[in-house]
Coordinates of C-alpha atoms in Angstrom, one line a residue:
X8 CA 54.6 -35.3 34.0
X9 CA 54.7 -36.1 30.2
X10 CA 51.9 -36.0 27.9
X11 CA 51.2 -39.8 28.2
X12 CA 51.1 -39.7 31.7
X13 CA 48.6 -36.5 31.6
X14 CA 46.4 -38.4 29.5
X15 CA 46.2 -41.9 31.5
X16 CA 45.2 -39.5 34.8
X17 CA 42.4 -37.7 33.0
X18 CA 41.1 -41.2 31.4
X19 CA 41.1 -42.7 35.0
X20 CA 39.9 -39.2 36.6
X21 CA 36.7 -39.6 34.3
X22 CA 36.4 -43.6 34.8
X23 CA 36.0 -42.6 38.8
X24 CA 33.5 -40.4 37.6
X25 CA 31.6 -42.2 35.5
X26 CA 32.4 -46.0 36.9
X27 CA 33.5 -46.2 40.4
X28 CA 29.8 -46.5 41.7
X29 CA 29.1 -49.6 39.5
X30 CA 29.2 -52.9 41.0
X31 CA 32.9 -54.7 39.7
X32 CA 31.3 -57.0 37.8
X33 CA 29.0 -54.3 35.5
X34 CA 32.4 -52.5 34.9
X35 CA 34.2 -52.6 31.4
X36 CA 36.6 -50.8 29.5
X37 CA 34.4 -48.4 27.9
X38 CA 33.4 -44.7 29.2
X39 CA 29.6 -43.6 29.1
X40 CA 29.2 -40.3 27.3
X41 CA 26.4 -37.8 29.4
X42 CA 24.4 -35.5 27.2
X43 CA 22.0 -33.3 27.5
X44 CA 19.0 -35.5 26.1
X45 CA 20.7 -38.5 27.9
X46 CA 22.5 -37.6 31.6
X47 CA 23.5 -40.7 33.7
X48 CA 24.1 -41.1 37.4
X49 CA 27.4 -39.9 38.7
X50 CA 30.3 -42.5 39.0
X51 CA 28.0 -44.8 36.8
X52 CA 27.0 -45.5 33.1
X53 CA 23.5 -45.6 34.0
X54 CA 20.8 -43.5 32.7
X55 CA 19.5 -40.8 35.1
X56 CA 15.8 -41.3 35.2
X57 CA 14.9 -37.3 34.6
X58 CA 12.2 -35.9 33.5
X59 CA 13.3 -33.0 30.4
X60 CA 11.3 -29.8 30.1
X61 CA 10.3 -27.7 27.2
X62 CA 9.0 -24.0 26.7
X63 CA 6.0 -24.9 24.5
X64 CA 4.7 -22.0 21.8
X65 CA 2.2 -20.8 23.7
X66 CA 4.9 -20.5 27.2
X67 CA 3.9 -23.4 28.9
X68 CA 6.5 -25.2 30.1
X69 CA 5.7 -28.7 29.8
X70 CA 8.1 -32.4 29.5
X71 CA 10.0 -32.7 26.8
X72 CA 8.1 -35.1 25.1
X73 CA 4.9 -33.8 24.8
X74 CA 3.4 -32.8 21.4
X75 CA 1.5 -30.1 19.9
X76 CA -1.1 -28.9 22.1
X77 CA -4.4 -27.4 21.1
X78 CA -3.5 -23.7 23.2
X79 CA -0.5 -24.2 21.0
X80 CA -2.6 -23.1 17.5
X81 CA -3.7 -19.9 19.4
X82 CA -1.9 -16.9 18.2
X83 CA -1.4 -13.5 21.1
X84 CA -1.8 -10.2 19.4
X85 CA 0.1 -6.9 20.8
X86 CA -2.1 -5.7 23.6
X87 CA -2.1 -1.2 22.9
X88 CA -0.2 -1.0 26.4
X89 CA 2.9 -3.4 25.2
X90 CA 2.6 -1.2 21.9
X91 CA 2.6 2.4 23.4
X92 CA 3.3 1.5 27.2
X93 CA -0.2 3.0 28.7
X94 CA -3.4 1.4 28.5
X95 CA -6.2 2.0 26.0
X96 CA -8.7 4.1 26.2
X97 CA -12.2 2.9 25.0
X98 CA -14.0 6.1 23.9
X99 CA -11.0 6.8 21.6
X100 CA -12.3 5.5 18.6
X101 CA -15.7 7.1 18.0
X102 CA -14.0 10.3 18.9
X103 CA -11.7 9.6 15.8
X104 CA -13.9 7.9 13.4
X105 CA -15.9 11.4 13.6
X106 CA -13.6 13.2 12.1
X107 CA -12.3 10.7 9.5
X108 CA -14.1 10.6 6.0
X109 CA -16.6 7.0 6.2
X110 CA -14.6 6.2 2.2
X111 CA -11.6 6.5 4.0
X112 CA -11.7 4.2 6.5
X113 CA -13.5 1.3 4.6
X114 CA -10.7 1.8 1.8
X115 CA -7.9 1.4 4.7
X116 CA -9.9 -1.4 5.5
X117 CA -10.1 -3.3 3.0
X118 CA -6.7 -2.7 2.3
X119 CA -5.4 -4.7 5.0
X120 CA -8.2 -7.3 4.8
X121 CA -7.6 -8.3 1.4
X122 CA -3.9 -8.5 2.0
X123 CA -4.4 -10.9 4.9
X124 CA -7.0 -13.1 2.7
X125 CA -4.8 -12.9 -0.6
X126 CA -3.7 -16.4 -1.6
X127 CA -0.5 -17.1 -0.4
X128 CA -0.5 -14.3 2.1
X129 CA 1.8 -14.5 5.1
X130 CA 0.5 -13.2 8.1
X131 CA 4.0 -11.7 9.8
X132 CA 4.9 -10.0 6.5
X133 CA 1.5 -8.1 6.7
X134 CA 2.2 -7.3 10.1
X135 CA 5.6 -6.1 9.5
X136 CA 4.5 -4.2 6.5
X137 CA 1.9 -2.3 8.6
X138 CA 4.1 -1.7 11.5
X139 CA 6.6 -0.3 9.0
X140 CA 4.3 1.9 7.1
X141 CA 2.1 3.0 10.0
X142 CA 4.1 3.6 13.1
X143 CA 6.5 6.2 14.2
X144 CA 9.9 5.6 16.0
X145 CA 10.8 4.4 18.4
X146 CA 7.1 2.3 18.5
X147 CA 7.9 0.8 15.3
X148 CA 10.8 -0.4 16.4
X149 CA 10.0 -2.3 19.9
X150 CA 6.7 -4.0 17.6
X151 CA 9.4 -4.8 15.2
X152 CA 11.5 -6.1 17.8
X153 CA 8.2 -8.0 19.5
X154 CA 7.1 -9.6 16.4
X155 CA 10.2 -11.5 16.1
X156 CA 8.2 -13.7 18.3
X157 CA 6.3 -15.5 15.9
X158 CA 3.9 -16.3 18.6
X159 CA 2.6 -12.6 18.0
X160 CA 0.9 -11.1 15.6
X161 CA -0.4 -7.3 15.1
X162 CA -3.0 -6.8 12.7
X163 CA -6.7 -8.1 14.2
X164 CA -8.8 -8.4 11.4
X165 CA -11.9 -8.9 13.8
X166 CA -10.3 -5.4 14.9
X167 CA -10.7 -4.3 11.1
X168 CA -14.4 -5.3 10.5
X169 CA -15.6 -3.7 14.1
X170 CA -13.3 -0.4 12.7
X171 CA -15.2 -0.4 9.3
X172 CA -18.6 -1.1 11.3
X173 CA -18.2 1.6 13.5
X174 CA -17.4 3.9 10.6
X175 CA -20.0 2.9 9.0
X176 CA -22.3 4.4 12.5
X177 CA -20.0 7.5 12.8
X178 CA -17.9 8.7 10.2
X179 CA -19.2 11.6 7.6
X180 CA -18.9 11.1 3.9
X181 CA -16.7 14.0 4.1
X182 CA -14.9 16.5 6.6
X183 CA -15.4 20.3 6.5
X184 CA -12.3 22.3 4.7
X185 CA -9.3 22.6 7.2
X186 CA -10.7 19.8 9.7
X187 CA -7.8 17.8 10.9
X188 CA -8.9 14.2 10.3
X189 CA -9.2 11.2 13.3
X190 CA -6.3 9.4 14.3
X191 CA -7.0 6.2 11.9
X192 CA -3.9 3.7 13.4
X193 CA -4.9 4.5 16.9
X194 CA -8.6 3.6 16.5
X195 CA -7.8 0.5 15.1
X196 CA -5.1 -0.7 17.8
X197 CA -7.5 0.5 21.0
X198 CA -10.3 -1.9 19.1
X199 CA -7.8 -4.4 18.7
X200 CA -7.3 -4.3 22.9
X201 CA -11.0 -3.6 23.6
X202 CA -12.5 -6.9 22.2
X203 CA -14.2 -9.1 24.3
X204 CA -14.0 -6.7 27.2
X205 CA -17.6 -6.8 27.6
X206 CA -17.6 -10.8 28.1
X207 CA -18.5 -12.0 31.6
X208 CA -16.0 -14.8 31.0
X209 CA -18.2 -18.1 31.6
X210 CA -17.4 -21.3 33.2
X211 CA -13.9 -22.8 33.2
X212 CA -15.3 -26.7 32.9
X213 CA -16.9 -27.2 29.6
X214 CA -19.3 -30.2 29.5
X215 CA -22.3 -30.2 27.4
X216 CA -23.2 -26.5 27.6
X217 CA -20.4 -23.8 25.9
X218 CA -21.0 -21.1 28.1
X219 CA -19.6 -17.4 27.5
X220 CA -15.8 -18.3 26.8
X221 CA -16.6 -21.0 24.6
X222 CA -19.8 -18.9 22.1
X223 CA -16.5 -16.2 22.1
X224 CA -14.5 -19.7 20.9
X225 CA -17.2 -21.1 18.6
X226 CA -17.6 -17.5 17.0
X227 CA -13.8 -16.7 17.0
X228 CA -13.1 -19.9 15.2
X229 CA -16.2 -19.4 12.7
X230 CA -15.1 -15.6 11.9
X231 CA -11.4 -16.5 11.0
X232 CA -11.6 -20.0 9.2
X233 CA -10.1 -19.3 5.8
X234 CA -11.6 -21.3 3.0
X235 CA -9.5 -21.9 0.2
X236 CA -10.4 -20.2 -3.6
X237 CA -9.3 -23.7 -5.6
X238 CA -11.4 -25.4 -3.3
X239 CA -14.8 -23.0 -3.3
X240 CA -14.3 -23.1 -6.8
X241 CA -13.9 -26.4 -7.6
X242 CA -17.0 -27.4 -6.0
X243 CA -18.6 -24.4 -7.3
X244 CA -18.2 -26.0 -10.7
X245 CA -19.6 -29.5 -9.7
X246 CA -22.8 -28.2 -7.6
X247 CA -23.6 -25.3 -9.8
X248 CA -22.3 -26.2 -13.3
X249 CA -22.2 -30.0 -14.1
X250 CA -24.2 -31.5 -11.6
X251 CA -27.2 -29.4 -12.8
X252 CA -27.0 -30.4 -16.4
X253 CA -26.0 -34.3 -15.4
X254 CA -28.8 -34.6 -13.2
X255 CA -31.4 -32.1 -14.4
X256 CA -35.1 -33.2 -14.2
X257 CA -34.3 -36.6 -11.5
X258 CA -36.0 -37.2 -8.4
X259 CA -37.5 -33.8 -8.4
X260 CA -34.0 -31.6 -9.3
X261 CA -34.0 -28.4 -10.8
X262 CA -32.1 -26.6 -13.2
X263 CA -29.7 -24.2 -10.6
X264 CA -28.4 -22.0 -12.9
X265 CA -31.7 -21.3 -15.2
X266 CA -33.7 -20.9 -11.7
X267 CA -31.3 -18.5 -10.3
X268 CA -32.1 -16.1 -13.5
X269 CA -35.8 -16.7 -13.5
X270 CA -35.5 -15.4 -9.8
X271 CA -32.9 -12.6 -9.8
X272 CA -32.9 -11.7 -13.2
X273 CA -29.0 -12.4 -13.7
X274 CA -27.0 -15.2 -15.0
X275 CA -24.5 -17.4 -13.4
X276 CA -22.2 -16.1 -16.1
X277 CA -22.6 -12.2 -15.4
X278 CA -22.3 -12.9 -11.4
X279 CA -18.8 -14.8 -12.6
X280 CA -17.8 -11.9 -14.5
X281 CA -18.7 -9.6 -12.2
X282 CA -17.1 -11.1 -8.9
X283 CA -14.6 -12.9 -11.0
X284 CA -13.0 -9.7 -12.2
X285 CA -13.3 -7.8 -8.5
X286 CA -11.5 -10.7 -7.1
X287 CA -8.9 -10.8 -9.7
X288 CA -7.9 -7.0 -9.2
X289 CA -8.1 -7.7 -5.5
X290 CA -5.6 -10.3 -5.7
X291 CA -3.7 -7.8 -7.5
X292 CA -3.7 -5.3 -4.7
X293 CA -6.4 -3.3 -6.4
X294 CA -9.1 -3.2 -4.0
X295 CA -11.0 -0.1 -5.5
X296 CA -11.7 -0.9 -9.0
X297 CA -13.3 1.8 -11.5
X298 CA -16.8 0.9 -12.6
X299 CA -16.0 1.6 -16.4
X300 CA -13.5 -1.2 -16.2
X301 CA -16.6 -3.8 -15.7
X302 CA -18.6 -2.2 -18.4
X303 CA -15.9 -2.9 -20.8
X304 CA -16.6 -6.3 -20.0
X305 CA -20.4 -6.6 -19.8
X306 CA -23.4 -3.7 -20.7
X307 CA -23.3 -1.3 -18.4
X308 CA -27.5 -2.5 -17.4
X309 CA -26.1 -6.3 -16.6
X310 CA -23.6 -5.0 -14.3
X311 CA -25.9 -2.9 -12.4
X312 CA -28.0 -6.0 -12.0
X313 CA -25.1 -7.9 -10.4
X314 CA -24.0 -5.2 -8.4
X315 CA -27.0 -4.8 -7.2
X316 CA -26.8 -8.0 -5.4
X317 CA -23.7 -8.2 -4.1
X318 CA -22.8 -4.1 -3.5
X319 CA -24.1 -1.3 -1.9
X320 CA -23.6 2.2 -1.3
X321 CA -23.0 3.8 1.6
X322 CA -26.6 5.0 2.3
X323 CA -27.7 1.4 2.1
X324 CA -24.5 0.5 4.0
X325 CA -25.6 2.2 6.9
X326 CA -28.9 1.1 7.0
X327 CA -28.1 -2.2 7.1
X328 CA -26.2 -1.8 9.8
X329 CA -28.2 0.0 11.8
X330 CA -30.7 -2.7 11.1
X331 CA -27.8 -5.5 12.6
X332 CA -28.1 -3.2 15.6
X333 CA -31.6 -3.8 16.2
X334 CA -30.8 -7.3 15.8
X335 CA -28.8 -7.7 18.5
X336 CA -25.7 -7.8 17.2
X337 CA -22.2 -8.5 18.5
X338 CA -18.6 -7.8 18.1
X339 CA -18.8 -11.0 15.6
X340 CA -22.0 -10.0 13.8
X341 CA -20.8 -8.2 10.1
X342 CA -23.9 -9.3 7.8
X343 CA -24.0 -6.4 6.1
X344 CA -20.4 -6.8 4.5
X345 CA -20.6 -10.5 4.5
X346 CA -24.0 -10.1 1.9
X347 CA -22.8 -7.1 -0.2
X348 CA -19.1 -7.7 0.4
X349 CA -18.8 -4.6 -2.6
X350 CA -19.2 -1.0 -1.8
X351 CA -19.8 1.7 -4.2
X352 CA -18.3 4.8 -3.8
X353 CA -20.1 7.2 -5.9
X354 CA -20.3 6.2 -9.3
X355 CA -17.1 5.6 -10.0
X356 CA -15.4 3.1 -7.6
X357 CA -16.1 -0.2 -6.7
X358 CA -14.3 -1.3 -3.4
X359 CA -14.2 -4.7 -2.4
X360 CA -14.1 -5.6 1.5
X361 CA -13.0 -8.6 1.8
X362 CA -12.2 -10.8 -1.2
X363 CA -13.0 -14.6 0.8
X364 CA -16.5 -12.2 1.5
X365 CA -16.7 -12.3 -2.3
X366 CA -16.0 -15.4 -3.3
X367 CA -18.2 -16.9 -0.7
X368 CA -21.1 -15.0 -1.9
X369 CA -20.6 -15.8 -5.7
X370 CA -19.3 -18.9 -5.5
X371 CA -20.3 -20.6 -2.2
X372 CA -23.8 -21.5 -0.7
X373 CA -24.9 -17.9 -0.5
X374 CA -26.1 -17.8 -4.3
X375 CA -29.0 -19.8 -2.9
X376 CA -30.2 -17.0 -0.7
X377 CA -30.6 -14.8 -3.6
X378 CA -33.1 -17.2 -5.6
X379 CA -34.8 -17.7 -2.4
X380 CA -35.1 -13.4 -1.3
X381 CA -35.1 -11.8 -5.2
X382 CA -34.3 -8.5 -5.2
X383 CA -37.3 -6.1 -5.2
X384 CA -36.0 -4.4 -8.7
X385 CA -37.2 -8.0 -10.3
X386 CA -40.5 -9.4 -10.3
X387 CA -41.0 -13.2 -8.8
X388 CA -41.8 -15.9 -10.8
X389 CA -45.1 -17.7 -10.0
X390 CA -45.1 -20.3 -7.6
X391 CA -41.5 -18.7 -6.4
X392 CA -41.4 -20.3 -2.6
X393 CA -41.9 -23.6 -4.3
X394 CA -39.5 -23.2 -6.8
X395 CA -37.1 -21.5 -4.3
X396 CA -37.6 -24.4 -2.0
X397 CA -36.9 -26.9 -4.8
X398 CA -33.9 -25.3 -5.7
X399 CA -32.5 -25.5 -1.9
X400 CA -33.3 -29.2 -1.9
X401 CA -31.7 -29.8 -5.0
X402 CA -28.4 -27.2 -3.8
X403 CA -28.2 -29.9 -0.9
X404 CA -28.7 -33.1 -2.8
X405 CA -25.8 -32.2 -5.2
X406 CA -23.7 -31.0 -2.4
X407 CA -24.0 -35.1 -0.8
X408 CA -23.7 -36.2 -4.3
X409 CA -20.5 -34.3 -4.6
X410 CA -19.2 -35.6 -1.1
X411 CA -20.1 -39.3 -2.2
X412 CA -17.8 -38.5 -5.3
X413 CA -14.7 -37.6 -3.1
X414 CA -15.3 -40.4 -1.0
X415 CA -15.0 -42.7 -4.1
X416 CA -12.0 -41.3 -5.0
X417 CA -10.4 -41.5 -1.3
X418 CA -11.0 -45.2 -1.6
X419 CA -9.9 -45.8 -5.1
X420 CA -11.7 -48.3 -7.5
X421 CA -10.2 -51.2 -6.8
X422 CA -11.4 -54.9 -6.8
X423 CA -12.3 -54.8 -2.9
X424 CA -15.9 -52.8 -2.3
X425 CA -15.3 -50.2 -0.1
X426 CA -18.2 -47.3 -0.2
X427 CA -22.0 -48.2 0.2
X428 CA -23.9 -45.0 -0.5
X429 CA -27.5 -44.1 1.1
X430 CA -29.7 -45.6 -1.7
X431 CA -27.8 -49.3 -1.0
X432 CA -28.3 -48.8 2.6
X433 CA -31.8 -48.1 2.3
X434 CA -32.1 -51.6 0.3
X435 CA -30.6 -53.4 2.4
X436 CA -31.6 -51.8 5.6
X437 CA -35.1 -50.8 4.7
X438 CA -37.8 -50.5 7.5
X439 CA -40.6 -48.3 7.9
X440 CA -38.9 -46.5 10.8
X441 CA -35.6 -47.5 10.2
X442 CA -32.7 -44.4 10.0
X443 CA -30.0 -44.5 7.3
X444 CA -26.8 -42.5 7.0
X445 CA -25.9 -41.4 3.6
X446 CA -22.4 -43.8 3.3
X447 CA -21.0 -46.3 5.0
X448 CA -16.8 -47.1 4.2
X449 CA -16.0 -50.5 4.6
X450 CA -11.9 -50.6 6.1
X451 CA -12.2 -54.4 6.9
X452 CA -11.9 -54.4 10.8
X453 CA -13.8 -50.8 10.9
X454 CA -17.3 -49.6 9.4
X455 CA -16.6 -45.5 8.8
X456 CA -20.4 -44.5 8.8
X457 CA -20.7 -41.1 7.3
X458 CA -23.8 -38.8 7.6
X459 CA -23.8 -35.4 5.4
X460 CA -25.2 -32.4 5.9
X461 CA -25.3 -28.9 4.3
X462 CA -26.6 -27.6 7.8
X463 CA -24.5 -24.3 9.2
X464 CA -24.4 -22.0 12.4
X465 CA -27.2 -19.9 12.1
X466 CA -26.7 -16.3 12.8
X467 CA -27.4 -15.9 16.8
X468 CA -24.8 -18.9 17.0
X469 CA -22.3 -18.0 14.4
X470 CA -21.7 -14.6 16.1
X471 CA -22.3 -15.6 20.0
X472 CA -25.2 -13.8 20.7
X473 CA -25.9 -15.0 24.3
X474 CA -28.5 -17.7 24.6
X475 CA -28.4 -21.2 23.8
X476 CA -28.6 -20.7 20.4
X477 CA -24.9 -23.0 19.5
X478 CA -26.8 -25.5 22.0
X479 CA -29.6 -25.5 19.4
X480 CA -27.8 -25.8 16.3
X481 CA -25.4 -28.5 18.0
X482 CA -28.8 -30.5 18.8
X483 CA -29.7 -30.3 15.1
X484 CA -26.9 -31.9 14.4
X485 CA -27.7 -34.8 17.0
X486 CA -30.5 -35.5 14.7
X487 CA -28.1 -36.3 11.9
X488 CA -26.0 -38.1 14.5
X489 CA -29.4 -40.4 15.1
X490 CA -28.8 -41.7 11.2
X491 CA -25.2 -42.7 12.1
X492 CA -26.2 -44.2 15.0
X493 CA -29.2 -46.3 13.8
X494 CA -26.7 -47.2 10.7
X495 CA -24.3 -48.5 13.2
X496 CA -26.8 -51.1 15.0
X497 CA -28.2 -52.2 11.7
X498 CA -24.4 -53.0 10.7
X499 CA -23.9 -54.8 14.3
X500 CA -27.4 -56.8 13.6
X501 CA -26.7 -58.1 10.0
X502 CA -24.0 -56.4 8.0
X503 CA -24.5 -59.1 5.5
X504 CA -27.9 -57.6 4.1
X505 CA -25.5 -54.9 2.9
X506 CA -22.1 -56.9 2.2
X507 CA -23.9 -59.9 1.2
X508 CA -21.5 -61.7 3.5
X509 CA -20.9 -62.4 7.0
X510 CA -18.6 -60.5 9.0
X511 CA -15.7 -63.2 10.3
X512 CA -14.1 -60.6 12.7
X513 CA -15.0 -58.3 14.9
X514 CA -15.6 -54.7 13.7
X515 CA -15.1 -51.3 15.0
X516 CA -17.6 -48.5 13.9
X517 CA -16.2 -44.8 13.3
X518 CA -19.3 -42.1 13.4
X519 CA -18.3 -39.3 11.1
X520 CA -20.2 -36.2 10.8
X521 CA -19.5 -34.4 7.2
X522 CA -20.6 -30.4 7.2
X523 CA -20.7 -29.2 3.8
X524 CA -20.6 -25.8 4.5
X525 CA -17.9 -26.4 7.7
X526 CA -18.6 -26.2 11.6
X527 CA -15.8 -24.8 13.9
X528 CA -14.4 -28.1 15.3
X529 CA -12.5 -27.1 18.5
X530 CA -12.6 -28.4 22.0
X531 CA -15.2 -26.7 23.1
X532 CA -17.5 -27.7 20.4
X533 CA -16.3 -31.0 20.4
X534 CA -17.0 -31.4 24.1
X535 CA -20.4 -30.1 23.8
X536 CA -21.9 -32.0 20.8
X537 CA -20.1 -35.5 22.2
X538 CA -21.2 -35.0 26.1
X539 CA -24.9 -34.3 24.7
X540 CA -24.6 -37.3 22.2
X541 CA -23.8 -39.5 25.3
X542 CA -26.5 -37.9 27.6
X543 CA -29.7 -39.4 25.5
X544 CA -27.6 -42.7 24.6
X545 CA -26.3 -42.2 21.0
X546 CA -23.1 -43.7 19.7
X547 CA -22.6 -46.5 22.9
X548 CA -20.4 -49.5 23.2
X549 CA -17.0 -50.3 23.3
X550 CA -16.9 -51.2 19.5
X551 CA -17.9 -47.2 18.7
X552 CA -14.8 -44.9 18.4
X553 CA -15.4 -41.0 19.2
X554 CA -17.4 -38.7 16.9
X555 CA -15.4 -37.0 14.1
X556 CA -16.6 -33.8 12.3
X557 CA -15.3 -32.6 9.4
X558 CA -15.9 -30.6 6.6
X559 CA -16.1 -31.2 2.6
X560 CA -12.5 -29.2 2.8
X561 CA -10.8 -31.0 4.8
X562 CA -12.1 -34.1 3.4
X563 CA -10.6 -32.4 -0.5
X564 CA -7.1 -32.1 1.7
X565 CA -7.3 -35.9 2.7
X566 CA -7.9 -36.6 -0.7
X567 CA -5.2 -34.8 -1.7
X568 CA -2.8 -36.8 1.1
X569 CA -4.5 -40.1 -0.3
X570 CA -3.1 -39.5 -3.9
X571 CA 0.4 -38.2 -2.3
X572 CA 1.2 -40.7 0.3
X573 CA -1.5 -43.5 -0.2
X574 CA -2.4 -42.7 3.8
X575 CA -6.3 -43.9 3.9
X576 CA -8.8 -41.8 5.3
X577 CA -9.5 -44.6 8.1
X578 CA -5.5 -44.1 9.4
X579 CA -5.8 -40.2 8.9
X580 CA -8.6 -40.0 11.7
X581 CA -7.0 -42.6 13.9
X582 CA -3.8 -40.9 14.0
X583 CA -5.5 -37.5 14.5
X584 CA -7.8 -39.2 17.5
X585 CA -4.6 -40.8 18.9
X586 CA -2.8 -37.3 19.4
X587 CA -3.4 -34.6 21.5
X588 CA -5.2 -32.3 19.0
X589 CA -7.8 -35.0 19.1
X590 CA -10.8 -32.3 19.6
X591 CA -9.4 -29.8 17.1
X592 CA -10.2 -29.4 13.3
X593 CA -8.6 -31.9 10.7
X594 CA -6.9 -28.8 9.0
X595 CA -5.5 -28.0 12.3
X596 CA -4.1 -31.7 12.7
X597 CA -3.2 -31.8 9.2
X598 CA -1.5 -28.6 9.3
X599 CA 0.8 -29.4 12.0
X600 CA 1.6 -33.1 11.6
X601 CA 2.5 -32.6 7.6
X602 CA 6.4 -32.3 7.0
X603 CA 5.6 -31.5 3.1
X604 CA 3.1 -28.8 1.7
X605 CA -0.1 -30.2 0.5
X606 CA -1.1 -30.0 -3.0
X607 CA -4.5 -30.2 -4.6
X608 CA -6.4 -33.5 -5.7
X609 CA -5.5 -34.1 -9.3
X610 CA -9.3 -33.6 -10.1
X611 CA -8.8 -29.9 -9.6
X612 CA -6.9 -29.4 -12.9
X613 CA -8.8 -27.1 -15.0
X614 CA -11.3 -26.6 -12.4
X615 CA -10.4 -22.9 -11.5
X616 CA -10.2 -22.1 -15.3
X617 CA -13.4 -23.6 -15.9
X618 CA -15.2 -21.7 -12.7
X619 CA -14.0 -18.7 -14.4
X620 CA -14.6 -19.2 -18.0
X621 CA -17.2 -16.8 -18.6
X622 CA -14.8 -13.9 -17.0
X623 CA -12.0 -15.5 -19.4
X624 CA -14.6 -15.1 -22.2
X625 CA -15.6 -11.3 -21.6
X626 CA -12.0 -10.6 -20.9
X627 CA -11.0 -12.2 -24.5
X628 CA -14.4 -10.6 -26.4
X629 CA -12.8 -6.8 -24.8
X630 CA -9.3 -7.2 -25.9
X631 CA -10.5 -8.3 -29.4
X632 CA -13.0 -5.5 -29.4
X633 CA -10.1 -3.1 -28.5
X634 CA -7.6 -4.7 -31.2
X635 CA -10.4 -3.9 -33.6
X636 CA -11.1 -0.5 -32.7
X637 CA -7.4 0.2 -32.4
X638 CA -6.7 -1.1 -36.3
X639 CA -9.6 0.7 -37.4
X640 CA -8.2 4.2 -36.1
X641 CA -4.7 3.4 -37.9
X642 CA -6.7 2.7 -40.6
X643 CA -8.4 6.2 -40.5
X644 CA -5.1 7.8 -40.1

């Protein structure tokens, strides 16, 4: 058979395979090309109505058209048995810690925790470095192969904190001469494996109660929530530095820096110098800093005052951990390290346990606790309790004011009025018992009604203590939802009292609860709060969209997205609520859906340098003094 005849025969064969079952009237001089994405029925060009499947990152088999699910956001850590080939012994860590010096264990934990929390850190890189440095063959190769799966992880931050806490309980300050040291790596990996074994599991269906499983999920997310350093420092500048100067004395507000020094004997500048220098060293991989380096920046007495607030020696640390144990601590309770994230090892060295704890301690909400509970070494000012109460209220007000600034930044300053603040809402809807939200944002066919709160999970709720602590904290948030609900009803009745003109279109209402200090938003917490709100009749009506909860850092991310891509706050929330990640955090939704890295808002420019200005000044002064001393020495020579 000639080549041309062979081609003709092949085409005829394909035509029969693809078209001989089609009615003659539909046949044409063409071929259909079946592909994996577009299979056809044999003998026809008709696409087969078949369901394609895919394996999700979580391991689940789902339809190919499905997008990211909440379970895909969960990382799976390697188990002890996967690593070593046999089950872990829960008693092993304590046995090993009794033969390990406390300082060595704390430094080991600090090295890994700071490697994970360093700006720009890559968790996979930390996992691979740990396996390469600490595991022997053939286990090393086995683990490195397992870590090629991006869904798997090795170093567990919670296990590191549990190891540090257990070491404070069981490790000696030093070992006798010639004593064989314990197995530090085995102790850590065993703790990673036995975390959560004491949990009862709880109900698998979550409604208006989180249950044991829900409590653990909320505590897990609260612990692992990594705040951005630039965001934290920018808010610090506004709340602790600029707004006190701009608004001090108005409406009962106090000068926060002055009150801080009055109550603690420490200036915010000195706190910035010490904490900033230790943080910068940790970012560069130096978690252990000689105390003399700080004394080159500030007089020794001033350094000591700052360290009395944010650090602890080993004995103080032991007493703090013992106190935690007496207060029903759980596997998520690390108060001693969060309140004092710097450990003094003798008189020579300062150890930063975790730089994220250090940043929160010096530049977040926690400095207000120094005002409320001053050190015993400093005399309390007259009327301290009243002064501290005013300081807390001032910080809350500044936090709300800051959120208003971000909302105005997101909506722009065009001719169309968008944001109505609480003062304007109160003027429009004033009444003896009228509750009012903090802001309302007009998006034409939709009102976003915003309530801002500085409420945080209390200790028992954040650490999954059995009981109703998380429900109680959620019920406190429902008090804020009452404000939103009342404002929605007022707008429904007569929004012209606020806008000056009646609406000619049917409005929808999007309730937005904004927590300045963060909240663990996940399918459990969102289900519980929405169910409890519905139970008491809040946010009812077909014109009310589901309640959304975000924190201020997520609002700042939306601000940056607005600047980059011009997308509105309303559009972003609508996209999230239409996705499979509707009940997860906003940052999870953004990280999953954005195709380009998200930068910081333009107004962040220069704010980090402003926050660390006292440290920069101290470093410059030290360098000038060292240069002057060097020149004097050369002249003397």
